[in-house]
Short mmCIF file of C-alpha atoms and ligand atoms in Angstrom, two decimals:
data_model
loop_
_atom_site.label_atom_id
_atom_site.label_comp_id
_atom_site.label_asym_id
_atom_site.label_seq_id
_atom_site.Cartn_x
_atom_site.Cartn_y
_atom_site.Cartn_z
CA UNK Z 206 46.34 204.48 124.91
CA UNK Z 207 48.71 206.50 127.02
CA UNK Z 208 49.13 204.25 130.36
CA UNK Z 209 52.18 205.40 131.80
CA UNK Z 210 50.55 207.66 134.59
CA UNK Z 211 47.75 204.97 135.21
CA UNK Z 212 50.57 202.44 135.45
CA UNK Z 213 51.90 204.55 137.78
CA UNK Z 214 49.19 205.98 140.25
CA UNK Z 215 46.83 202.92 140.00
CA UNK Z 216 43.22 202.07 138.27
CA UNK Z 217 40.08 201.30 140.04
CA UNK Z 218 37.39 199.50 139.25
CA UNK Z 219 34.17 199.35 141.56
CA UNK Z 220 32.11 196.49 139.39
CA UNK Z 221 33.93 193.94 137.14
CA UNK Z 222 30.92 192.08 135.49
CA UNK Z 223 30.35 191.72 131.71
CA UNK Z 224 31.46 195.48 130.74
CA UNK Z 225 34.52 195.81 133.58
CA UNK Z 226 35.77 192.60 132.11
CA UNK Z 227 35.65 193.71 128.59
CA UNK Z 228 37.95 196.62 129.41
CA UNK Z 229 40.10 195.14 131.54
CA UNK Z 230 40.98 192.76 128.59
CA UNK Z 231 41.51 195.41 126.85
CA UNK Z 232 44.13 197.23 129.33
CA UNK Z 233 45.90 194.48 130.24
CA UNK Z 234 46.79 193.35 126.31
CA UNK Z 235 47.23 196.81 126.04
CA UNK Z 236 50.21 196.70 128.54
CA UNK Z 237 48.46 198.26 131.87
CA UNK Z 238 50.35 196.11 134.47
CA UNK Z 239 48.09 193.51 136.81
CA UNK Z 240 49.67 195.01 139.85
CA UNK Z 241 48.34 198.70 138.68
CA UNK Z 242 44.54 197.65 138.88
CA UNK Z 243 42.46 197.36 142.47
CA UNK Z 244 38.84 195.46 141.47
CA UNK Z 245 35.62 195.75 143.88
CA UNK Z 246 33.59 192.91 143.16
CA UNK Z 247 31.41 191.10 145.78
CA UNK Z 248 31.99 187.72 143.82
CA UNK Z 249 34.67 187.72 141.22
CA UNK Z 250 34.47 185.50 138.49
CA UNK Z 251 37.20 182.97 137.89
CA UNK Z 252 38.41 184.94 135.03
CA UNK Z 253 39.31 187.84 136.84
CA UNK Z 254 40.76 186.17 139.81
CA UNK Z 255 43.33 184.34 137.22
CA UNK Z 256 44.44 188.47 135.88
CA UNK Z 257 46.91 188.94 138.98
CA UNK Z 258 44.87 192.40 139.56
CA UNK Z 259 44.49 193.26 142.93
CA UNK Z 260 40.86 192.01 144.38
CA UNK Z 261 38.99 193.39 146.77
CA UNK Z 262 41.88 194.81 148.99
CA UNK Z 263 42.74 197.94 150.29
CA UNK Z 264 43.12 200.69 147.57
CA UNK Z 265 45.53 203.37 146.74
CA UNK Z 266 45.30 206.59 148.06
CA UNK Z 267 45.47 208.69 145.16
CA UNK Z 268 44.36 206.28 141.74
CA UNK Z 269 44.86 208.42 138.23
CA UNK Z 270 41.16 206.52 137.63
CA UNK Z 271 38.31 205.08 139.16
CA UNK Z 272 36.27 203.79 136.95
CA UNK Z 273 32.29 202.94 138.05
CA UNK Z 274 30.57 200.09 136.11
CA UNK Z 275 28.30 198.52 138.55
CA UNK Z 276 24.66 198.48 137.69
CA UNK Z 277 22.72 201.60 138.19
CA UNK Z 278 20.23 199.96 140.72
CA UNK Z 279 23.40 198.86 142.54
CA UNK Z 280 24.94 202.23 142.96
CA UNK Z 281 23.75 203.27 146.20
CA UNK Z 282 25.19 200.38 147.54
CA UNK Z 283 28.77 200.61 145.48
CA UNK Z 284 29.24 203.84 145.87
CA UNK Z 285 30.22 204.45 149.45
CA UNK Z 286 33.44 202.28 148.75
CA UNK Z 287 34.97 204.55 146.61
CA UNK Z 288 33.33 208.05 147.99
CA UNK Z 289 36.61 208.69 150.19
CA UNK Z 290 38.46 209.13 146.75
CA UNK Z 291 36.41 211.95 145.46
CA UNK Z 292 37.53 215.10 145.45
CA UNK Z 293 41.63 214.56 144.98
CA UNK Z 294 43.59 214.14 141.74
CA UNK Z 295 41.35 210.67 140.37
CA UNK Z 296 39.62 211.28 137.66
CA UNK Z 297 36.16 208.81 138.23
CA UNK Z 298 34.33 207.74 134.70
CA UNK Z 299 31.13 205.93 134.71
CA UNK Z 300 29.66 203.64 132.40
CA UNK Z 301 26.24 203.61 134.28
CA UNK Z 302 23.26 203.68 131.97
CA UNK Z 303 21.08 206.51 133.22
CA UNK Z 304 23.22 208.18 136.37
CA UNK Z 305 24.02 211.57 136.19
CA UNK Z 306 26.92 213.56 136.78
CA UNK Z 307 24.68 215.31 139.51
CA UNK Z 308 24.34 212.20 141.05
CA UNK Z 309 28.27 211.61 141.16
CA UNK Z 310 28.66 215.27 142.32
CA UNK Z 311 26.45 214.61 145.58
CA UNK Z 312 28.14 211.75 146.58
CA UNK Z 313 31.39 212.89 145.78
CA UNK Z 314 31.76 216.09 145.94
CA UNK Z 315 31.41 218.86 143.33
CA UNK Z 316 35.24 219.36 143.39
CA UNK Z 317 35.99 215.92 141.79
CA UNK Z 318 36.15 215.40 137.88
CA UNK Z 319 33.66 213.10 136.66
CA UNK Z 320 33.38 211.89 133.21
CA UNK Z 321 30.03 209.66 132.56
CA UNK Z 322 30.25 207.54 129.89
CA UNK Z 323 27.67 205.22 127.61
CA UNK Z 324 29.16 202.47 125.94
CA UNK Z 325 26.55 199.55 124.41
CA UNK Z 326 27.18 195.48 124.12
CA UNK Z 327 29.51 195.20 120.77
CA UNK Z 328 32.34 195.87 123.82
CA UNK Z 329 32.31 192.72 124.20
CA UNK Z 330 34.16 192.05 120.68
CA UNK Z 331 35.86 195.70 120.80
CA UNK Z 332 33.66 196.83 118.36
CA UNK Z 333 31.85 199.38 120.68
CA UNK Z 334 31.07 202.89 120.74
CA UNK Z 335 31.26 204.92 123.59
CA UNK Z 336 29.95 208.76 124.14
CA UNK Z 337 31.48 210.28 126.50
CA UNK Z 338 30.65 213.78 128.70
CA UNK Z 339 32.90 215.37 131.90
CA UNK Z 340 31.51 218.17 134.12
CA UNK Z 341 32.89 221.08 134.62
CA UNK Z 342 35.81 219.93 136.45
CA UNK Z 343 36.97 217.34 133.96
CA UNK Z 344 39.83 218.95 131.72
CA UNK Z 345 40.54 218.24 128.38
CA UNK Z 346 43.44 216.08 129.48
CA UNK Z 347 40.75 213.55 131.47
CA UNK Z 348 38.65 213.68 128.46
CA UNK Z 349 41.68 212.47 126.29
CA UNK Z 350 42.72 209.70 129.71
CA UNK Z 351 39.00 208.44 129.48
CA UNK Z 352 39.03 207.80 125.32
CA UNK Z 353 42.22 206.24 125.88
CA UNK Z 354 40.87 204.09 128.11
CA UNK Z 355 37.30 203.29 126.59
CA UNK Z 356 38.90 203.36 123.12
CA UNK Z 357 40.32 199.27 124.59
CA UNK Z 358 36.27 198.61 123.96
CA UNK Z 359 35.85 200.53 120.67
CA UNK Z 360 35.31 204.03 119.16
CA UNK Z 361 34.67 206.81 121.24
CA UNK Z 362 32.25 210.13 120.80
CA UNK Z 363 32.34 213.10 122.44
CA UNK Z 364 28.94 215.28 123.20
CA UNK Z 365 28.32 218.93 123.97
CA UNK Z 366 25.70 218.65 126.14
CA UNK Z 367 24.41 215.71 129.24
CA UNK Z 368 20.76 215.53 127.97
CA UNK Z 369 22.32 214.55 124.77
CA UNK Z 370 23.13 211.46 126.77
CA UNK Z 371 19.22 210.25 126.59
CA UNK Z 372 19.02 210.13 122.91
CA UNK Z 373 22.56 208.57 122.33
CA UNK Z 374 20.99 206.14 125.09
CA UNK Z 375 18.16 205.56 122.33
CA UNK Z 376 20.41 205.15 118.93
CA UNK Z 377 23.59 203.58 120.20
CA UNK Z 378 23.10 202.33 123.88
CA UNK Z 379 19.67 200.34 123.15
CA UNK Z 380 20.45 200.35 119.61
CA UNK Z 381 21.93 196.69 119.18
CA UNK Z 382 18.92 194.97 120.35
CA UNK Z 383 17.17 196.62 117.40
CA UNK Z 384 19.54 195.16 114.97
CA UNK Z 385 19.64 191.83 116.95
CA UNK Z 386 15.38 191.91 116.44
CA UNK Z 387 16.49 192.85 112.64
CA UNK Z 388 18.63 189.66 112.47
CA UNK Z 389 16.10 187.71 114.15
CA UNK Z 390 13.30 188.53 111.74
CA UNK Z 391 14.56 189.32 108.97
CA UNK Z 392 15.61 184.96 109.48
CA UNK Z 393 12.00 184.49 110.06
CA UNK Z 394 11.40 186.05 106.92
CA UNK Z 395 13.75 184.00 105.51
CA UNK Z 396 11.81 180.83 106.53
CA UNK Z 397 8.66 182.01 105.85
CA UNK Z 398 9.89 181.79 102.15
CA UNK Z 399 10.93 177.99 102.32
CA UNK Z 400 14.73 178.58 103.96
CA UNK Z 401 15.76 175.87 106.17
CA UNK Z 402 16.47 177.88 109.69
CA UNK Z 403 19.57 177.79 109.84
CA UNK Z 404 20.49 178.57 106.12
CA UNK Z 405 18.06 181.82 106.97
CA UNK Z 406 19.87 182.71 110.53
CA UNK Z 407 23.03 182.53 108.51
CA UNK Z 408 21.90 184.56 105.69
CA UNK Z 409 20.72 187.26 107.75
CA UNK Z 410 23.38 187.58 110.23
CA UNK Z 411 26.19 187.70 107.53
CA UNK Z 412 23.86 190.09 105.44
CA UNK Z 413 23.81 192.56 108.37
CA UNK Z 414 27.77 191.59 109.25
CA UNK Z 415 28.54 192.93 105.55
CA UNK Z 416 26.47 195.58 105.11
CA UNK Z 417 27.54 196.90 108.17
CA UNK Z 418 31.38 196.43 107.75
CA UNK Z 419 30.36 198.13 104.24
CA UNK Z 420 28.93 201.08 105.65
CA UNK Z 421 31.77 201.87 107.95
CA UNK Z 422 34.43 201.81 105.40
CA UNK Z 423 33.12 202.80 102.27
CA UNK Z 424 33.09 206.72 101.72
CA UNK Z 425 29.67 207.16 99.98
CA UNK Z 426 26.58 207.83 102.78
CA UNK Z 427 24.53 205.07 103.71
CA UNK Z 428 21.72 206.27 101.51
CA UNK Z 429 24.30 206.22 98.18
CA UNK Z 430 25.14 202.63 99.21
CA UNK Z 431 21.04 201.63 99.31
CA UNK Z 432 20.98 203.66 95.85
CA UNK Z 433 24.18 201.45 94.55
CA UNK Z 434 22.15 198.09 94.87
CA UNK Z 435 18.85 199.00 93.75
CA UNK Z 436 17.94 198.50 89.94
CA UNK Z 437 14.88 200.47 89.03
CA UNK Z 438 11.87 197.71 89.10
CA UNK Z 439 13.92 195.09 91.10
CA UNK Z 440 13.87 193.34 93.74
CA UNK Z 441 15.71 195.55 96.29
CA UNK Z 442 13.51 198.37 95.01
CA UNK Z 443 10.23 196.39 95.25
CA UNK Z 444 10.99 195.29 98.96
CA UNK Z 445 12.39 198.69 100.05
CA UNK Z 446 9.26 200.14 98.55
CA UNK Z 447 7.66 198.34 101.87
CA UNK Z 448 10.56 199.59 104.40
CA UNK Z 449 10.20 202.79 103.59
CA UNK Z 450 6.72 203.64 103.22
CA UNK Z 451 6.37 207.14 105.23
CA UNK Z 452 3.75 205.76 107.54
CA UNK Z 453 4.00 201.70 107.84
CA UNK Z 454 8.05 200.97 107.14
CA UNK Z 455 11.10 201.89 109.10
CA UNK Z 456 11.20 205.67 109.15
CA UNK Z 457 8.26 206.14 111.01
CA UNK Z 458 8.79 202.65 113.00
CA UNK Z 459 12.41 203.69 114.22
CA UNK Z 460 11.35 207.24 114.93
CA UNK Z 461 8.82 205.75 117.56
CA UNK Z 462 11.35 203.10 118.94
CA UNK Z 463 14.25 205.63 119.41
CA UNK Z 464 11.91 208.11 120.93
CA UNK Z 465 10.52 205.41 123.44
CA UNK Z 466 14.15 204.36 124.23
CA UNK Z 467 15.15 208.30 124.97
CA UNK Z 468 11.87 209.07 127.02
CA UNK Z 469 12.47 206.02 128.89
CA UNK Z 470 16.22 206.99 129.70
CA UNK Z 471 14.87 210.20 130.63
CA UNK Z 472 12.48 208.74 133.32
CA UNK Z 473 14.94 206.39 134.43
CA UNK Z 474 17.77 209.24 135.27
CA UNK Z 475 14.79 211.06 137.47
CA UNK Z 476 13.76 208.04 139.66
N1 LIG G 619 26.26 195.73 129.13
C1 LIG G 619 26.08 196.77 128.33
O1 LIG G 619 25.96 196.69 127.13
C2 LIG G 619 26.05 198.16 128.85
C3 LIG G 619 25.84 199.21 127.96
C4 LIG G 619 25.84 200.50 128.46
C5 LIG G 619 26.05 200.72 129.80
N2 LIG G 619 26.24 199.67 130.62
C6 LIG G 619 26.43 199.95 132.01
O2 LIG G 619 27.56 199.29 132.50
C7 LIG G 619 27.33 198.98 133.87
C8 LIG G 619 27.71 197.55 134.09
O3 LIG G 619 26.90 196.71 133.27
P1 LIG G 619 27.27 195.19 133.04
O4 LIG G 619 26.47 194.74 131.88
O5 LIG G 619 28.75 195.04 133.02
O6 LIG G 619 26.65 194.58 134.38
P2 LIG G 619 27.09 193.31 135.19
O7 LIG G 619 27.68 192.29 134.26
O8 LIG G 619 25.96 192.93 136.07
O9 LIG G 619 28.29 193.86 136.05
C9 LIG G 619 28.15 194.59 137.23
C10 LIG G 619 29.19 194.07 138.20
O10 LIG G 619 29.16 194.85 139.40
C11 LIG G 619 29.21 193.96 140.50
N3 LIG G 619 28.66 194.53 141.74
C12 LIG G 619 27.41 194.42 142.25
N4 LIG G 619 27.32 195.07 143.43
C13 LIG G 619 28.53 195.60 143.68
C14 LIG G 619 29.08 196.36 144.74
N5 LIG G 619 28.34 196.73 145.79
N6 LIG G 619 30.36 196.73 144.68
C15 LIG G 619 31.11 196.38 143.60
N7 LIG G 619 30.66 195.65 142.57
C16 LIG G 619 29.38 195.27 142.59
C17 LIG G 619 28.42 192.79 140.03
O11 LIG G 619 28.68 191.65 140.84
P3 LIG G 619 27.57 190.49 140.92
O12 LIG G 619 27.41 189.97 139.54
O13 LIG G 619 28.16 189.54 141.84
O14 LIG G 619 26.31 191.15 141.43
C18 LIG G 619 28.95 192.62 138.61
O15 LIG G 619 30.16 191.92 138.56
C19 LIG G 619 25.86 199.24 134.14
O16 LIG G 619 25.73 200.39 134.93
C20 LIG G 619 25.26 199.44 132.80
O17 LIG G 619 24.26 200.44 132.84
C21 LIG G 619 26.25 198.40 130.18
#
């Protein structure tokens, strides 16, 4: 991450709960100095009050970023503290599930590069991935600043297009309660076939751990590595045989899910 000029001009951060902190922790082992970060937080939590990062004090004038990750239902509220910034050099990124750069634009002015951004909860053990957007007055250069900066909570994606934003809301954003509900009953499962609980919790998270640490680094597609571990008439094959029955097993299951996630992120981004 390239922090020299954010060292230099200052960072803000309007919201410093579970995702702020995540990528603060990141910045700060990453080298961004203490001093170089200003934090709006009506009640800051003891961890942040031990970083040495300015708290709820005047800000710079001119901040290379200003980064929004208060709750969406809290923006109105947030906002104003930070609108006097818009429109100068800052670049402002949001990590606000379902608020549009339009919004942004009409409360701080057209003129002012805005990047929106949707990270999802495996931040919290930098294993993230963020997509990101910018409108039209975000350069390439504020694209590459904002990776840098949400690359301290994982990988980072960029997309062509905003509405893009609902669906990535409905795989990636929303996505890792579906695998937490996979964990949960594919345990449940477990039991249900004479595992002790906890044997069966441990089976299944580790079983989704691997498989998905497999996945990222092995070369083949995901469908080679199903085809790798299942022996014609065996087990694998006899339970997938259930999963992915056309009408009753995941493809059809997961196609309804991810399209009630995205129409849902589409309603919320018009209330
Ligand atoms: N968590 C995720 O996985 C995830 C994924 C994608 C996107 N996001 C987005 O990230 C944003 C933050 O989510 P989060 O999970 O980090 O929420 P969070 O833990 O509730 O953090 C929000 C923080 O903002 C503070 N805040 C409230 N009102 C404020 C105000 N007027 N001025 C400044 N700060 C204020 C809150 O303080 P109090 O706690 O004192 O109210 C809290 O510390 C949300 O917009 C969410 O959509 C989160």
């Amino acid at each position: 991450m390239n922090i020299s000029r954010v060292a230099e001009q200052g960072l803000v951060l309007l919201g410093c709960g579970k995702m702020g902190s995540a990528m603060l922790a990141g910045w700060l082992e990453h080298g961004l100095p203490a001093a170089s970060v200003w934090v709006i937080d009506p009640y800051p939590s003891d961890w942040l009050k031990a970083q040495g990062v300015n708290i709820n004090t005047p800000l710079p004038e001119s901040p290379a970023v200003v980064l929004v990750a208060v709750k969406p239902q809290m923006m109105g509220e947030a906002l104003p503290a930070i609108q006097a910034l818009g429109g100068g050099d800052s670049l402002f990124i949001s990590v606000a599930a379902g608020t549009s750069l339009a919004t942004f634009e009409n409360v701080l002015g057209a003129d002012t590069p805005i990047i929106r951004a949707m990270p999802n909860t495996p931040a919290a053990v930098r294993q993230g991935i963020t997509a990101l957007i910018g409108n039209s007055e975000a350069s390439d250069a504020d694209i590459v600043l904002a990776e840098g900066l949400l690359s301290a909570i994982g990988e980072t994606v960029r997309l062509d297009d905003e509405t893009q934003m609902d669906a990535v809301t409905g795989v990636s954003g929303s996505g890792p309660a579906y695998v937490f509900h996979l964990i949960e009953t594919l345990a449940q499962a477990g039991e249900a076939h004479g595992l002790p609980p906890e044997l069966a919790m441990k089976l299944a998270k580790s079983t989704v751990a691997g498989a998905g640490a497999l996945a990222m680094a092995a070369d083949e597609h995901p469908s080679q590595l199903r085809v790798n571990v299942t022996s014609p008439n065996g087990t694998t094959q006899a339970a997938l045989e259930v999963l992915m029955h056309e009408e009753e097993g995941f493809p059809d299951l997961l196609h309804r899910a991810v399209k009630a996630a995205t129409n849902r992120s589409k309603e919320l981004s018009r209330e």
